[in-house]
C-alpha positions as MATLAB code, in Angstrom:
seq = 'GVNSPAQLAALERALQQRQADALMAEGVRLADPARFDLRGTLACGMDVEIDVNCVFEGAVVLGDGVRVGANCVIANARIEAGAVIHPFTHIDGEKAGVTVGPDARVGPFARLRPGARLGAEVHIGHFVAGKNATLAAGAKANHLAYLGDTEIGEETNIGAGVITCNYDGFTKHQTTIGKRAFIGSDTQLVAPVKVGDGAIVAAGTTVIQDVPADALALS';
ca = [
      91.471    4.925  -27.929;
      92.982    1.537  -27.021;
      92.473    0.617  -23.393;
      93.370   -3.085  -23.239;
      95.421   -5.757  -25.032;
      92.199   -7.165  -26.473;
      91.319   -3.802  -28.008;
      94.853   -3.417  -29.365;
      94.610   -6.852  -31.007;
      91.229   -5.949  -32.520;
      92.663   -2.722  -33.926;
      95.628   -4.610  -35.373;
      93.287   -7.085  -37.084;
      91.280   -4.213  -38.572;
      94.470   -2.679  -39.959;
      95.671   -6.024  -41.364;
      92.298   -6.614  -43.038;
      92.499   -3.170  -44.643;
      96.009   -3.909  -45.958;
      94.926   -7.338  -47.226;
      91.957   -5.826  -49.023;
      94.205   -3.262  -50.732;
      96.585   -5.995  -51.948;
      93.778   -8.176  -53.229;
      92.286   -5.180  -55.051;
      95.631   -4.978  -56.899;
      95.356   -8.648  -57.899;
      97.384  -10.391  -55.171;
      95.878  -13.767  -54.243;
      95.845  -14.298  -50.486;
      94.810  -17.795  -49.442;
      93.148  -16.343  -46.325;
      93.263  -12.567  -45.677;
      92.494  -13.227  -41.991;
      95.837  -15.051  -41.693;
      98.141  -12.431  -43.202;
     100.423   -9.897  -41.481;
     102.133   -6.924  -43.078;
     104.409   -5.046  -40.673;
     106.208   -2.843  -43.164;
     105.823   -2.285  -46.914;
     104.996   -4.917  -49.524;
     105.141   -4.215  -53.262;
     103.794   -6.968  -55.510;
     103.860   -7.562  -59.244;
     101.176   -9.377  -61.178;
      99.910  -12.871  -60.398;
     101.441  -13.145  -56.910;
     100.178  -15.859  -54.548;
     100.626  -15.810  -50.747;
      99.551  -18.745  -48.597;
      98.377  -18.589  -44.970;
     100.253  -17.368  -41.875;
     102.907  -15.367  -43.726;
     104.524  -12.333  -42.096;
     106.166   -9.527  -44.086;
     108.409   -7.034  -42.294;
     110.562   -4.096  -43.359;
     110.625   -3.484  -47.127;
     109.688   -6.481  -49.290;
     109.264   -6.643  -53.071;
     107.658   -9.641  -54.804;
     107.997   -9.836  -58.586;
     105.505  -11.144  -61.106;
     104.346  -14.707  -60.510;
     106.055  -15.162  -57.136;
     104.605  -17.906  -54.931;
     105.033  -17.754  -51.147;
     104.150  -20.905  -49.210;
     102.525  -21.128  -45.814;
     104.168  -19.983  -42.579;
     106.976  -17.915  -44.105;
     108.576  -14.861  -42.503;
     110.118  -12.477  -45.038;
     111.839   -9.201  -44.143;
     113.900   -6.703  -46.156;
     114.101   -8.786  -49.305;
     113.588   -8.579  -53.053;
     112.204  -11.707  -54.682;
     112.306  -11.673  -58.459;
     109.732  -12.909  -60.967;
     108.764  -16.570  -60.955;
     110.551  -17.447  -57.730;
     108.957  -19.891  -55.302;
     109.401  -19.599  -51.547;
     108.364  -22.913  -50.040;
     106.656  -23.187  -46.621;
     108.408  -22.431  -43.322;
     111.169  -20.363  -44.912;
     112.748  -17.470  -42.982;
     114.295  -14.616  -44.953;
     115.642  -11.540  -43.173;
     117.959   -9.189  -45.016;
     118.212   -6.614  -42.206;
     120.259   -3.634  -43.502;
     122.197   -5.582  -46.146;
     119.084   -7.049  -47.752;
     118.459  -10.371  -49.484;
     117.885  -10.924  -53.208;
     116.257  -14.039  -54.654;
     116.693  -14.263  -58.415;
     114.110  -15.093  -61.064;
     112.705  -18.636  -61.036;
     114.739  -19.545  -57.950;
     113.444  -22.094  -55.430;
     113.925  -21.603  -51.686;
     112.910  -23.944  -48.867;
     111.088  -25.486  -47.210;
     112.696  -24.743  -43.822;
     115.454  -22.608  -45.363;
     117.021  -19.480  -43.872;
     118.503  -16.567  -45.807;
     120.327  -13.970  -43.736;
     121.764  -10.526  -44.594;
     123.786  -10.340  -47.789;
     122.409  -13.504  -49.399;
     122.244  -13.081  -53.176;
     120.685  -15.823  -55.290;
     120.895  -15.774  -59.079;
     118.394  -17.103  -61.567;
     117.133  -20.673  -61.037;
     119.178  -21.193  -57.882;
     117.889  -23.917  -55.542;
     118.202  -23.543  -51.761;
     116.667  -26.569  -50.069;
     115.522  -27.662  -46.643;
     117.642  -26.682  -43.640;
     120.092  -24.692  -45.758;
     121.278  -21.376  -44.303;
     123.063  -18.630  -46.211;
     124.632  -15.382  -44.966;
     126.655  -12.979  -47.100;
     126.590  -15.701  -49.739;
     126.312  -15.216  -53.503;
     125.110  -18.121  -55.643;
     125.303  -17.623  -59.405;
     122.678  -18.847  -61.852;
     121.768  -22.514  -61.606;
     123.749  -23.265  -58.447;
     122.135  -25.709  -56.022;
     122.369  -26.459  -52.316;
     119.415  -28.717  -51.692;
     120.011  -30.194  -48.233;
     121.385  -29.352  -44.793;
     124.182  -26.886  -45.556;
     125.669  -23.670  -44.155;
     127.023  -21.138  -46.660;
     128.628  -18.105  -45.010;
     130.853  -15.468  -46.652;
     130.784  -17.497  -49.834;
     130.804  -16.968  -53.601;
     129.541  -19.911  -55.653;
     129.750  -20.087  -59.430;
     127.185  -21.051  -62.016;
     125.712  -24.583  -61.961;
     127.791  -25.670  -58.991;
     126.280  -28.375  -56.784;
     126.638  -28.245  -52.993;
     126.014  -31.604  -51.327;
     124.180  -32.374  -48.102;
     125.944  -31.412  -44.885;
     128.455  -29.035  -46.478;
     129.785  -26.282  -44.223;
     131.846  -23.236  -45.132;
     133.912  -22.694  -41.988;
     134.054  -18.921  -42.311;
     134.829  -17.938  -38.707;
     138.061  -18.859  -36.932;
     137.001  -17.417  -33.598;
     138.447  -13.979  -34.401;
     137.818  -13.085  -38.069;
     135.423  -13.966  -40.882;
     137.021  -15.411  -44.030;
     135.863  -15.934  -47.621;
     135.234  -19.166  -49.511;
     135.159  -19.006  -53.323;
     133.862  -21.886  -55.430;
     134.015  -21.751  -59.215;
     131.611  -22.724  -61.963;
     130.232  -26.240  -62.390;
     132.112  -27.552  -59.368;
     130.825  -30.453  -57.268;
     131.152  -30.319  -53.494;
     130.441  -33.736  -51.995;
     128.300  -34.409  -48.960;
     129.619  -33.713  -45.451;
     132.499  -31.549  -46.681;
     134.059  -28.755  -44.609;
     135.634  -25.864  -46.489;
     137.984  -24.096  -44.049;
     138.189  -20.484  -45.187;
     139.992  -18.682  -46.643;
     139.963  -21.201  -49.487;
     139.222  -21.405  -53.219;
     137.853  -24.263  -55.298;
     138.379  -23.900  -59.046;
     135.983  -24.309  -61.949;
     134.933  -27.886  -62.597;
     136.684  -29.240  -59.493;
     135.285  -32.182  -57.524;
     135.557  -32.404  -53.742;
     134.863  -35.933  -52.522;
     132.358  -36.605  -49.738;
     133.669  -36.174  -46.215;
     136.667  -34.071  -47.210;
     138.065  -31.257  -45.077;
     139.463  -28.685  -47.522;
     142.272  -26.609  -45.985;
     144.069  -25.509  -49.165;
     143.018  -24.269  -52.593;
     141.730  -26.838  -55.100;
     142.768  -26.174  -58.741;
     140.276  -26.158  -61.589;
     139.165  -29.618  -62.772;
     141.052  -31.305  -59.908;
     139.801  -33.972  -57.480;
     140.266  -33.303  -53.760;
     139.689  -36.005  -51.158;
     140.690  -36.911  -47.631;
];
């Protein structure tokens, strides 16, 4: 029986070592099994690498060749083959889940919240947060952005400091951005709003009405 916090911690470490050993027996490469925590279920494909101080909660699936950097917390998420999760990334899908597509890149210091869906080769960079956001294949948001209740088309680029203003104080609203659009740095997209395919939104613009395809919006 456990009679003290010290004994409880020792029992927890024994359990974590047993789980780490089972994963490594299946071919998972743990940088240090003494610095690994599994607090739910973790299913791994072939050739998976997990660095130190990572915590896995809920139900997590890592596809073939996934790399997870140091100090990540991942909960209720599916990460497809070849994706890289850079250090200090926080992913928590809660009930809605999070999906990271094949060969995507997330982090460092990124946060994916419930309903985030990343397609193949999507890039989510440092200090980018996404909630209920879908990014199609090849889309990129590399710096300092908030993407909430958003659909982003293929190969669209989201600049640094972009915010989708999805909440008006009463209701959440949707932002839709088409394919191969360019959203300039420090732009605010006041939902509900749509930006068409191939459109360009200049840096520092506050978008309060729809932008047609291939148009230039600036303020």
